[in-house]
Coordinates of C-alpha atoms in Angstrom, one line a residue:
Chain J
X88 CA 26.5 11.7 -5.4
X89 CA 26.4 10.6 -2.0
X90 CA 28.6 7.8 -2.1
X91 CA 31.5 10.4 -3.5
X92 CA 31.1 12.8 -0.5
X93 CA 30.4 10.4 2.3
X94 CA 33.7 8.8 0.9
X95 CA 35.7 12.3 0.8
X96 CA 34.3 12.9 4.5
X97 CA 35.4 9.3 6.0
X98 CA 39.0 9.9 4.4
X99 CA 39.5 12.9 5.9
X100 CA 39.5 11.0 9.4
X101 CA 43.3 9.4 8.1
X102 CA 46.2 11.4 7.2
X103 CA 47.9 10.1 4.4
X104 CA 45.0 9.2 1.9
X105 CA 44.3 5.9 2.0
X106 CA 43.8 3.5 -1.6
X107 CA 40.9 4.2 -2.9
X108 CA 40.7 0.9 -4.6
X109 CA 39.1 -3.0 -3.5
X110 CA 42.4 -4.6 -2.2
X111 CA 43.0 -8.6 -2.5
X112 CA 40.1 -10.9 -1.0
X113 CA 41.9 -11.6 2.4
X114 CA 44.9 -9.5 2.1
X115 CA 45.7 -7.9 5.2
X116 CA 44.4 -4.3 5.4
X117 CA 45.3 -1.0 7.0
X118 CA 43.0 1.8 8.5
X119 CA 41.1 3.6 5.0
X120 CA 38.5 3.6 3.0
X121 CA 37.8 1.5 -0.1
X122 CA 35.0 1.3 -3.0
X123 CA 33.7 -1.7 -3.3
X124 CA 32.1 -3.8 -6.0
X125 CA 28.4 -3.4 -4.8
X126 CA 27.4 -6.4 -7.2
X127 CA 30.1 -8.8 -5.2
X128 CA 29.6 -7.6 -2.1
X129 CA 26.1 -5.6 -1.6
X130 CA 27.7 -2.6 -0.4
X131 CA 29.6 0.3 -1.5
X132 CA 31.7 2.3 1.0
X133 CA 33.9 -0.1 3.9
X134 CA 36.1 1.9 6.1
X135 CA 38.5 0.5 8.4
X136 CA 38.9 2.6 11.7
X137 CA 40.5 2.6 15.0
X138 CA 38.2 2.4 18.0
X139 CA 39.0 6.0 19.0
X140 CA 37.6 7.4 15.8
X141 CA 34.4 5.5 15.4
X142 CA 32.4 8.1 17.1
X143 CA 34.0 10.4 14.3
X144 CA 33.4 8.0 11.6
X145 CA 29.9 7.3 12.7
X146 CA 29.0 11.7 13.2
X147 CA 29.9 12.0 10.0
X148 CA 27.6 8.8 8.6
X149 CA 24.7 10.6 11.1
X150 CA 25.3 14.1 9.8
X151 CA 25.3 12.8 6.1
X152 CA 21.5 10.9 6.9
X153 CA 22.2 7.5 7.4
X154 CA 20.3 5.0 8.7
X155 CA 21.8 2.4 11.0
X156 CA 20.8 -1.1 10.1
X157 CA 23.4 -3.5 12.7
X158 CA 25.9 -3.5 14.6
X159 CA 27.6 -7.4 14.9
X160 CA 30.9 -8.8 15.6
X161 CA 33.4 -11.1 14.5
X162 CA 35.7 -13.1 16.8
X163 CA 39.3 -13.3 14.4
X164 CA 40.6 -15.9 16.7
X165 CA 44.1 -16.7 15.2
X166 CA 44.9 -12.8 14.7
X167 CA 43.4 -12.8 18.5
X168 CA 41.4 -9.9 17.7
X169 CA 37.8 -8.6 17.7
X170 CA 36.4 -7.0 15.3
X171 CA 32.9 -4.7 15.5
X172 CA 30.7 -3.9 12.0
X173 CA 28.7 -1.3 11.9
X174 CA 26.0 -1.2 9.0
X175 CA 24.5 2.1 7.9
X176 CA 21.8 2.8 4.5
X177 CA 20.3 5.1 3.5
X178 CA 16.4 6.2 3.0
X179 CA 16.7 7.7 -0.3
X180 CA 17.1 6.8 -3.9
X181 CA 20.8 7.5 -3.7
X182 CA 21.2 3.8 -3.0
X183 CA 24.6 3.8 -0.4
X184 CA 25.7 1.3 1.8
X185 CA 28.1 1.8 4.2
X186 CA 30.2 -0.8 6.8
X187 CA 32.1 1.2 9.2
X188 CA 34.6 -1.2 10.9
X189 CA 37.1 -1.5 13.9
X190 CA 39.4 -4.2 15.4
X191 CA 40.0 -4.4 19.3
X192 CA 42.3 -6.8 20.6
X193 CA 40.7 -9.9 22.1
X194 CA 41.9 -9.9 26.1
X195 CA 40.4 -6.1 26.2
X196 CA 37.8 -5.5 24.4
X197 CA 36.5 -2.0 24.3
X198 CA 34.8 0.4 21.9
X199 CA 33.0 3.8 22.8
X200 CA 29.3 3.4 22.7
X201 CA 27.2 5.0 19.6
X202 CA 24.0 5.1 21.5
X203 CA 24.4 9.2 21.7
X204 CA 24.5 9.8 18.4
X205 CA 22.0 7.0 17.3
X206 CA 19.8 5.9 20.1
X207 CA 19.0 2.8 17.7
X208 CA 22.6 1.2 18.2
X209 CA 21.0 0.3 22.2
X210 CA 20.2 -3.2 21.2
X211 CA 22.4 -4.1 18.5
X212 CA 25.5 -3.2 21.3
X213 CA 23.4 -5.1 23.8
X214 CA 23.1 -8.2 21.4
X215 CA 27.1 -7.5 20.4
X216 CA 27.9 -7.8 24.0
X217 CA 25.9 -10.7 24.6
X218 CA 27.4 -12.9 21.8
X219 CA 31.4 -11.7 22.0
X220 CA 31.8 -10.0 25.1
X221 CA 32.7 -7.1 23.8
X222 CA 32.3 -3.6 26.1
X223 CA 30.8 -1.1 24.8
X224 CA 31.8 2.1 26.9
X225 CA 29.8 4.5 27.9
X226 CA 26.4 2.2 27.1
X227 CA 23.5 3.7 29.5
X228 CA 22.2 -0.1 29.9
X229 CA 24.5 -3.1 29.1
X230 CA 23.1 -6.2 30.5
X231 CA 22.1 -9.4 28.4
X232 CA 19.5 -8.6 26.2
X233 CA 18.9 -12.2 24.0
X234 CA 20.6 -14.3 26.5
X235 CA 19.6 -14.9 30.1
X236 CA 19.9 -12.5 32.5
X237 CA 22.3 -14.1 34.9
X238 CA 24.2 -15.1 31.1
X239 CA 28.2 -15.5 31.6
X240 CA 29.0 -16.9 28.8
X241 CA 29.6 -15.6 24.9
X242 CA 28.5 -18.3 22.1
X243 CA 30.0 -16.5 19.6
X244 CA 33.4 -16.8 20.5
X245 CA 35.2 -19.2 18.4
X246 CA 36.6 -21.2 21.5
X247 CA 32.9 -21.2 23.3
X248 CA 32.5 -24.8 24.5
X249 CA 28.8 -25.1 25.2
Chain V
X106 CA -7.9 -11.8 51.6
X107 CA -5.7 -9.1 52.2
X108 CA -7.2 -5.8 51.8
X109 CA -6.4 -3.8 48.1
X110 CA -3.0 -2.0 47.8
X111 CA -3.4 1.8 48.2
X112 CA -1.1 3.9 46.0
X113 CA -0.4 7.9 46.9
X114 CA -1.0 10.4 44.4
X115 CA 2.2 10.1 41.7
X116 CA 3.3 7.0 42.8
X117 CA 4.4 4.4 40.4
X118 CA 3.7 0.6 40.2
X119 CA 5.6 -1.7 37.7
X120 CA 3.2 -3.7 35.5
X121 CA 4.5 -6.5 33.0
X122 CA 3.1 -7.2 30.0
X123 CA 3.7 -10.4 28.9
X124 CA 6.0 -12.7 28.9
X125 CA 2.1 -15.0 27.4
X126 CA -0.3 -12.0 26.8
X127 CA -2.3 -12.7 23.8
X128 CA -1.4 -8.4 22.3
X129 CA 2.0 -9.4 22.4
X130 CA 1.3 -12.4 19.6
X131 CA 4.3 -14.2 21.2
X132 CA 7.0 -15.0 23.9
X133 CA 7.9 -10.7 24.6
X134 CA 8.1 -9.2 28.0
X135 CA 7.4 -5.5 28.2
X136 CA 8.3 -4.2 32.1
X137 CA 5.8 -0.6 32.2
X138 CA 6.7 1.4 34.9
X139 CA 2.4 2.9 35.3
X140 CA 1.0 6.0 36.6
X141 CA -2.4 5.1 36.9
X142 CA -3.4 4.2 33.2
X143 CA 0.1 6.3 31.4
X144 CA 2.9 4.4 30.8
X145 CA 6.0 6.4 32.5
X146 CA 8.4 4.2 31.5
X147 CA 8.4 1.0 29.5
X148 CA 11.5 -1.9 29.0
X149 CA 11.3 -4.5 26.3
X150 CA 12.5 -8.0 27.6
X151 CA 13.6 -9.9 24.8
X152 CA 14.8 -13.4 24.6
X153 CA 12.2 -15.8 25.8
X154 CA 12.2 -17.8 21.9
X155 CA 16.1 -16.9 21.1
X156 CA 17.5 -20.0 19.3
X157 CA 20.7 -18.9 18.4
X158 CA 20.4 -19.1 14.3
X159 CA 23.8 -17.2 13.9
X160 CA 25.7 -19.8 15.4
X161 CA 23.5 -22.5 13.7
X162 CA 25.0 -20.7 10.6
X163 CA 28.6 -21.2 11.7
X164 CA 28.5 -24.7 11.7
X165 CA 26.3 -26.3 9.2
X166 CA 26.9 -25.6 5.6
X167 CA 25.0 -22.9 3.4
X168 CA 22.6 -25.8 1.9
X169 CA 22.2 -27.5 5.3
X170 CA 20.9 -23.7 6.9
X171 CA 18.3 -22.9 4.3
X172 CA 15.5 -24.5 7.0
X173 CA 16.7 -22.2 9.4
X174 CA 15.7 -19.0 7.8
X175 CA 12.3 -20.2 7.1
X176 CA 12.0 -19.9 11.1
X177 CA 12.5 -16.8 11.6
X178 CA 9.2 -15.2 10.5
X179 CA 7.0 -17.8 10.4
X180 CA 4.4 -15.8 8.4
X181 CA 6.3 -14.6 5.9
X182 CA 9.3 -17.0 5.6
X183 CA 10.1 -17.1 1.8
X184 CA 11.1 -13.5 1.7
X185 CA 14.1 -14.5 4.3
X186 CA 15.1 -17.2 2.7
X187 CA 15.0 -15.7 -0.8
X188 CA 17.5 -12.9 0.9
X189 CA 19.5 -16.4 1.9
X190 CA 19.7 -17.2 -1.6
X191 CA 20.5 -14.0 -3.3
X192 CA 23.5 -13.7 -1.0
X193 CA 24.6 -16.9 -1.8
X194 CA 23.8 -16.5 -5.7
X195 CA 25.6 -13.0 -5.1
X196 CA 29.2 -14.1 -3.3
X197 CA 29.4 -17.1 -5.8
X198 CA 27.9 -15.6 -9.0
X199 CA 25.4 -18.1 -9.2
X200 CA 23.1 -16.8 -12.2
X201 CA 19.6 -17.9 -11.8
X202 CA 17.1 -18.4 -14.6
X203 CA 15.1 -15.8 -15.5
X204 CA 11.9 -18.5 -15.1
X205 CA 13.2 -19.2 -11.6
X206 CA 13.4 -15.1 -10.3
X207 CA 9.9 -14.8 -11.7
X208 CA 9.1 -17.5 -9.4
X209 CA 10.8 -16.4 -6.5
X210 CA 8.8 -13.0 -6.8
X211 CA 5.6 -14.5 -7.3
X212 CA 5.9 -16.5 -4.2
X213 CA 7.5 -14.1 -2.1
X214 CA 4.3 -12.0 -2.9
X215 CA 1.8 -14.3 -2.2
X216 CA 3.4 -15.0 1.2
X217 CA 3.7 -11.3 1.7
X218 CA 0.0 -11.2 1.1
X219 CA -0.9 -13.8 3.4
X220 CA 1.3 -12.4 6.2
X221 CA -0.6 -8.9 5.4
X222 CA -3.5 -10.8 6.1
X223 CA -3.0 -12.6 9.0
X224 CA -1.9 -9.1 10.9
X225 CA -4.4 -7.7 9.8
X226 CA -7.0 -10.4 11.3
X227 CA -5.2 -10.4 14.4
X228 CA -5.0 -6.2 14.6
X229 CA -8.5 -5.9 14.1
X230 CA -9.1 -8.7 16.8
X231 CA -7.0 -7.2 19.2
X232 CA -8.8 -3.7 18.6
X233 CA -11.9 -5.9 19.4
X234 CA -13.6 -6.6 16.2
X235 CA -13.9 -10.4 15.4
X236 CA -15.2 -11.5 12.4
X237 CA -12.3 -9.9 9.9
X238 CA -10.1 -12.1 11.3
X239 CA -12.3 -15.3 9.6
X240 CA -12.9 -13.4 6.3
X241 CA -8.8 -12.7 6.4
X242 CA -8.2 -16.3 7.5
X243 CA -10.4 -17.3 5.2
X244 CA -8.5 -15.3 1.7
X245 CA -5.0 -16.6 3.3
X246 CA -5.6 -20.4 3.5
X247 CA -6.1 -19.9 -0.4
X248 CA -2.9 -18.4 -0.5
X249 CA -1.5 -21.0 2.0
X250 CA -3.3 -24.1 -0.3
X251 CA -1.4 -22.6 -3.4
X252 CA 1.9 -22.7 -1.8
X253 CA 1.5 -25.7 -0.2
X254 CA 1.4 -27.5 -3.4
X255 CA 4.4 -26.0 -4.8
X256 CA 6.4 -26.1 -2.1
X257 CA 5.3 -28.6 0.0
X258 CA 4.9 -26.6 3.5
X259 CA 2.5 -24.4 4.8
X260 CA 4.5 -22.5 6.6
X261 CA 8.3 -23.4 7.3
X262 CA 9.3 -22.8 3.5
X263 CA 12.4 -24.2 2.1
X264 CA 11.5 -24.2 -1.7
X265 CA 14.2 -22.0 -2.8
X266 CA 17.5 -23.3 -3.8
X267 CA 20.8 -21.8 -4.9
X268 CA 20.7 -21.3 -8.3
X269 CA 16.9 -21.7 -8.9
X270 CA 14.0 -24.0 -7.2
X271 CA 13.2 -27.1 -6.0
X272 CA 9.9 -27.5 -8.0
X273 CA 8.8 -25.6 -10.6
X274 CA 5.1 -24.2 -10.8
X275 CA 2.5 -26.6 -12.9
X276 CA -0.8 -25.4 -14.5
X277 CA -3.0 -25.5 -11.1
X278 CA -0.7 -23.2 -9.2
X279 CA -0.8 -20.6 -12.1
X280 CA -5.1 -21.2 -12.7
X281 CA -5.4 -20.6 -9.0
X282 CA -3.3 -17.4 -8.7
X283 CA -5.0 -16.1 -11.4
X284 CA -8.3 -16.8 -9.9
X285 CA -7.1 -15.6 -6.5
X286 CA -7.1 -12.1 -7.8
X287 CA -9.5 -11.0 -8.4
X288 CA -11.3 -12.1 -5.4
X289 CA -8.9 -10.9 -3.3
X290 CA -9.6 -7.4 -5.1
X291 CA -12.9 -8.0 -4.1
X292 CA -11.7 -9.4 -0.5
X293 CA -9.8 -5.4 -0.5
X294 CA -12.7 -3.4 -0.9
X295 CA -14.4 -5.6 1.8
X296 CA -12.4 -4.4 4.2
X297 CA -12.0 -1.5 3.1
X298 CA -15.7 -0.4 4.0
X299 CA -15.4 -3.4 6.8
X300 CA -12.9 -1.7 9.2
X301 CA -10.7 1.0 7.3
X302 CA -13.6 3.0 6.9
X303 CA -15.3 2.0 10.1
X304 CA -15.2 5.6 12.3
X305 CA -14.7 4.1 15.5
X306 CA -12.0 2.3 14.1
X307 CA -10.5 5.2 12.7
X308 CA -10.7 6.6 16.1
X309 CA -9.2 4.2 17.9
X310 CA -5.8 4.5 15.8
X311 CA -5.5 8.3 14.6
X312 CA -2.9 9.9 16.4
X313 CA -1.9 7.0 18.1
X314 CA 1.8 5.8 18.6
X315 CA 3.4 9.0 16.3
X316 CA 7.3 7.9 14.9
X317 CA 8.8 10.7 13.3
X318 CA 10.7 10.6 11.1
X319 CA 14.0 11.1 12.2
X320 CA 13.2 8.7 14.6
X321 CA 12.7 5.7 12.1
X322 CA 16.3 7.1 10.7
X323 CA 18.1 7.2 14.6
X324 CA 16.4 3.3 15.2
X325 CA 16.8 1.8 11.5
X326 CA 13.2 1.6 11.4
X327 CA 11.9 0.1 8.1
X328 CA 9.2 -1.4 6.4
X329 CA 5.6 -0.1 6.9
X330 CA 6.3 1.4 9.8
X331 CA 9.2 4.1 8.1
X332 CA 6.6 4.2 5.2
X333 CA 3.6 5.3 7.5
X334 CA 6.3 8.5 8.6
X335 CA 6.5 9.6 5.2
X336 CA 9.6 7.7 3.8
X337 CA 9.5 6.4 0.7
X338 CA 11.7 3.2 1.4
X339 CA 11.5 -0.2 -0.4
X340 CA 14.3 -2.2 -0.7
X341 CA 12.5 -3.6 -3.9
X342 CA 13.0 -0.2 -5.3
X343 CA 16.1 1.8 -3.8
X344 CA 18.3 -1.2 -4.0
X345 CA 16.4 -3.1 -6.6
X346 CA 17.3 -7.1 -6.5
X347 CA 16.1 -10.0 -8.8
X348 CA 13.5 -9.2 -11.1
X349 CA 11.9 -6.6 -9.5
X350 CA 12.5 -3.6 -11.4
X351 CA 10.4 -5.8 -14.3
X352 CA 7.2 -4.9 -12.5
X353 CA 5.1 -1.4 -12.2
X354 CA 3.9 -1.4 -9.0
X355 CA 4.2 1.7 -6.4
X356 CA 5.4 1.9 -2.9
X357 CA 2.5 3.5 -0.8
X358 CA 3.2 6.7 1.8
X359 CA 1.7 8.0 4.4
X360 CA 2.5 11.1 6.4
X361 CA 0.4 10.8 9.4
X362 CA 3.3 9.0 11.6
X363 CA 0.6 7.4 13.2
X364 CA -1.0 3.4 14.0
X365 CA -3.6 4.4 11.0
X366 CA -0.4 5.7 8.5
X367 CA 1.0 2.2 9.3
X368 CA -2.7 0.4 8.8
X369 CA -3.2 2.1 5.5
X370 CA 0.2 0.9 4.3
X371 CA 0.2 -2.4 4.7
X372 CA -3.8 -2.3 3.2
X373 CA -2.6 -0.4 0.1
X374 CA 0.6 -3.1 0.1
X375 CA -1.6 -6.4 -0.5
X376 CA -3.4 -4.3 -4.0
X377 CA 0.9 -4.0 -4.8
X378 CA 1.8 -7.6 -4.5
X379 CA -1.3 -8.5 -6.1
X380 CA 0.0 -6.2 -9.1
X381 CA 3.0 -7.7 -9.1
X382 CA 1.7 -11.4 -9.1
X383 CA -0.5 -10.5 -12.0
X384 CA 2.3 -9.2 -13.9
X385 CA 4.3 -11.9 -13.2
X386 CA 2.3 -14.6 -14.0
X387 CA 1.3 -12.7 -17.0
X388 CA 5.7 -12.2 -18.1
X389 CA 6.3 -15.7 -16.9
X390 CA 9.0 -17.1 -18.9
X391 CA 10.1 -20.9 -20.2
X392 CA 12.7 -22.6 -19.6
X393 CA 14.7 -24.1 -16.8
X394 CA 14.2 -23.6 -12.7
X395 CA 17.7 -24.1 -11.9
X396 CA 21.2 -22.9 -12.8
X397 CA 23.2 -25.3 -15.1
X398 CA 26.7 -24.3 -13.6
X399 CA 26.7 -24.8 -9.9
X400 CA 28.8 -26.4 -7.8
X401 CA 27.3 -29.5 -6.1
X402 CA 29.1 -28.6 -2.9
X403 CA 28.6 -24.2 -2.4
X404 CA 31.7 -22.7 -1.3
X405 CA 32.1 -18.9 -1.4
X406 CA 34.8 -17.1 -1.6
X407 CA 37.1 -15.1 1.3
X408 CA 35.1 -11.8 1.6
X409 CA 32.2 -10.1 3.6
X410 CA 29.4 -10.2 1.5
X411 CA 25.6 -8.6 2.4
X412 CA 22.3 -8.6 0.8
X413 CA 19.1 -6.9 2.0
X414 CA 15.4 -7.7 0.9
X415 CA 12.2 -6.6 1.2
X416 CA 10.2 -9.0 3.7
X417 CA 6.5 -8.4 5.0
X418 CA 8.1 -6.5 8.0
X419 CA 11.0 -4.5 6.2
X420 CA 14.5 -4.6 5.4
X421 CA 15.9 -8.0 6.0
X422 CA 19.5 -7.9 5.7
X423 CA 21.9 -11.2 5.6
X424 CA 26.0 -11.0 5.8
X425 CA 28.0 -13.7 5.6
X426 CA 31.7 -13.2 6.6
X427 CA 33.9 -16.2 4.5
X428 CA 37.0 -17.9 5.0
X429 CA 36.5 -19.5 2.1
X430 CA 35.1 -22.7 3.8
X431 CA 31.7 -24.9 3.1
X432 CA 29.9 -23.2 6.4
X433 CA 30.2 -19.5 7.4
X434 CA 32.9 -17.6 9.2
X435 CA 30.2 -15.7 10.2
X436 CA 26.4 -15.4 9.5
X437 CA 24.6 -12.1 10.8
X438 CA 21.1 -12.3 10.4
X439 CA 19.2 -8.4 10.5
X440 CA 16.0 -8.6 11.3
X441 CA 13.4 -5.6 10.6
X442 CA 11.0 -6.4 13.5
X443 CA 14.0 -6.0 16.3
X444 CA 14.7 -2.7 14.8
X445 CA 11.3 -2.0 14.6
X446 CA 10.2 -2.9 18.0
X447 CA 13.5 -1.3 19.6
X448 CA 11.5 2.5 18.9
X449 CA 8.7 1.0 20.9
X450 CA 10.4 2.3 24.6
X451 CA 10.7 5.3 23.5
X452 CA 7.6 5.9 21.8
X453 CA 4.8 4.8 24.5
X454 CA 6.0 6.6 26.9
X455 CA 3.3 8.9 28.2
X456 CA 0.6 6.8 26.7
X457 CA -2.0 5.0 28.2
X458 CA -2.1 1.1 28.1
X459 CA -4.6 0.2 25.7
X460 CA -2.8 2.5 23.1
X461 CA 0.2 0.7 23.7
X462 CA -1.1 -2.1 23.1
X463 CA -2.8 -0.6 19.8
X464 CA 0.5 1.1 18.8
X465 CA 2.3 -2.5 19.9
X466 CA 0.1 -3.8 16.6
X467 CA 0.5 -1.7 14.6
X468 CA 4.2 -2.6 14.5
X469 CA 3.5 -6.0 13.3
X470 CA 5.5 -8.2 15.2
X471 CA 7.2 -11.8 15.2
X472 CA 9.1 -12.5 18.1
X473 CA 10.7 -15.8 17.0
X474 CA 12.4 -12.9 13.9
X475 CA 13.4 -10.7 17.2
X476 CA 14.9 -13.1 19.1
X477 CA 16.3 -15.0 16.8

């Protein structure tokens, strides 16, 4: 099953293993991977990384034939933190979803581009950028791509005042 | 009048397609960078119809939003906002009647249909044949008269609710959708001899626009345009959702990679939906439309919570982060055409414009989905 050794490969990115097990709705969470309850949530594998091993994290989802499906953010204003989500499925009948997620703090927000290892994450980093500001380094192109060109603003960001 | 601009041999001029250009079906700017008639290199605008839905989501509550998803693809709406509802239904284990899901697939398909068809008018137009366009307008306004009376719109659906439907199907519906049918069978083998089989046609898209691939995999391409590169994806089958698995229906595959692959699967599609109405309205069940237990005001729980469906263009996805509040923490909306249409840089360069354009169609876009 692919879920079992794309779960094996992601925990080998931490040291100590991490719980293998859905923690508490809301609880505070460390770096790891969990299983999740695909009929609660409608996907199976979420693994909480630090921005300095998502290219890691994401070689290993490439190298196991993943396809990516998004990449969004979500601005955790009271924990003053950003966090990135990167979706990734699959093409076969091995049905396996898997969110790949990092948190970078809010006044310097920076994670490594994925672009090299899937040209497909261009827009979705673009779009990221538009809507939370967030700096994707290393992007070949980052200029707005929904919002307007001379666009100095980010609507998603819990305190945006239009 | 000034005298015509003379370019030297290898010399580039920058032509823009669009932001109005009739092959682009909407509001999207394509910058080409020309040699001659070969594309060099091409840039996708985006953002001339962006409405900012996601943050629509953050402040209205999940009942108040259900409009929004209906404009998104206005051609085939009811898929998006059946992916709406199932993540709903999903994060607060809503459980629908079975008479309702039967519903919901019936519909979804017949909008499916008539979003096949309308492409497929407006492909074959913009290849320069006319008239299917009418016959395919024609078989879609039955399609569009039958939904209309269930749901009250043409277009802009919002018949779906959480838990069930707003209006359950009477007698006409289910006479005319089993008179449709057939003569939409019939419709099928008309254009198959029409155009599918038509040699210049077959010309004119053979070897045009090839996606490999690994390419569909690197962009997230999905839909009919991963199935014309030989991958057998459907979300209806590999992550099967409501009532789906209940039907026999196949997902068609082409290997070719190319504008025809994509053509043939989409054509082959609209004989699968119709199987799939047939059986449904031939399974439908009794009893009720809606979900007894539901809470009059929806409020999900604290979690992250995704659902991905099937639409007329490919793999929809919806995730909702919660705080446990009436409207979203968060509401991403994933939208197969942007995915889609992302591959379309890389793929045309090197080819000449009115290929583009004819690889562009083949893609079957709606910018109002890419933009968002």
């Amino acid at each position: 099953m692919i879920l079992n050794t794309t779960r094996e490969a992601l925990q080998s990115l931490f040291a100590e293993s991490a719980p293998a097990v859905e923690v508490e709705a809301g609880a505070p969470r460390g770096n790891g991977v969990i299983t999740c309850d695909y009929n609660a949530h409608g996907y199976h594998l979420d693994a909480k990384v630090e921005a300095d091993q998502l290219l890691a994290a994401v070689e290993i989802i490439d190298q196991a034939g993943f396809f990516i499906e998004s990449i969004t953010g979500v601005d955790w204003i009271k924990e003053k933190q950003l966090e990135v989500i990167y979706d990734f499925a699959r093409f076969d009948f091995d049905a396996c979803r898997v969110v790949i997620r990092t948190r970078v703090p809010r006044d310097q927000p920076v994670v490594p581009t994925i672009t090299s290892i899937y040209a497909g994450a261009n827009w979705h980093e673009r779009e990221t950028h538009d809507f939370f500001g967030i700096k994707f380094a290393g992007h070949p192109h980052l200029i707005p791509l929904l919002l307007p060109e001379d666009a100095d603003f980010h609507p998603l960001l819990k305190d945006f005042k239009a | 009048m000034s005298a015509p601009i003379q370019l030297q041999p290898g010399e580039t001029f920058i032509l823009n397609v669009g932001p109005q250009h009739p092959a682009t079906h909407g509001v999207l700017r394509v910058k080409m960078e020309m040699d001659g008639e070969y594309i060099v290199k091409a840039e996708t605008v985006l953002g001339y119809v962006h409405r900012m839905h996601e943050k629509m989501g953050e402040n209205r509550t999940y009942a108040q939003y259900l409009p929004n998803l209906s404009r998104l693809d206005y051609l085939g709406a009811l898929g998006y906002t059946h992916g709406h509802v199932l993540v709903i239904e999903r994060a607060a284990g809503i459980e629908v009647p079975e008479r309702a899901e039967y519903i919901r697939a019936i519909t979804v398909e017949l909008n499916r249909l008539a979003s096949h068809l309308f492409w497929f008018g407006c492909y074959v137009m913009d290849l320069g044949g006319f008239s299917p366009l009418m016959y395919a307008l024609e078989d879609r306004e039955y399609i569009l008269d039958m939904l209309e009376a269930v749901t009250g719109a043409r277009l802009t659906y919002c018949y779906y609710r959480f838990g069930g439907l707003y209006n359950d199907v009477d007698d006409d519906f289910i006479e005319a959708a089993k008179r449709f049918i057939p003569r939409m069978r019939k419709s099928l083998k008309k254009y198959a001899a029409l155009v599918t089989g038509n040699i210049i046609f077959q010309k004119r898209l053979e070897g045009i626009g090839p996606i490999s691939a690994e390419m569909c995999r690197k962009y997230g391409a999905t839909g009919a345009v991963a199935r014309g590169s030989g991958i057998n994806f459907d979300v209806r089958k590999n992550e099967p959702y409501s009532v789906y698995p209940e039907f026999d229906f196949d997902i068609p595959v082409y290997h070719e990679c190319d504008s025809m692959a994509r053509f043939k699967v989409r054509m082959d599609e609209m004989e699968q939906s119709l199987r799939i109405i047939e059986q449904g309205l031939a399974k439908l069940p009794g009893g009720p439309i809606m979900a007894e237990k539901k809470p009059k005001n929806i409020k999900l729980p604290v979690g992250d919570f995704y659902q991905a469906v099937e639409t007329a263009r490919g793999s929809f996805g919806i995730r909702i982060v919660s705080d446990g509040d009436k409207n979203a923490y968060r509401l991403k909306l994933r939208s197969p055409t942007y995915s889609n249409m992302h591959l379309f840089d890389e793929a045309c360069e090197g080819m000449m414009i009115m290929d583009a354009l004819a690889f562009m169609g083949s893609l079957d876009l709606v910018i109002p989905e890419i933009d968002r």
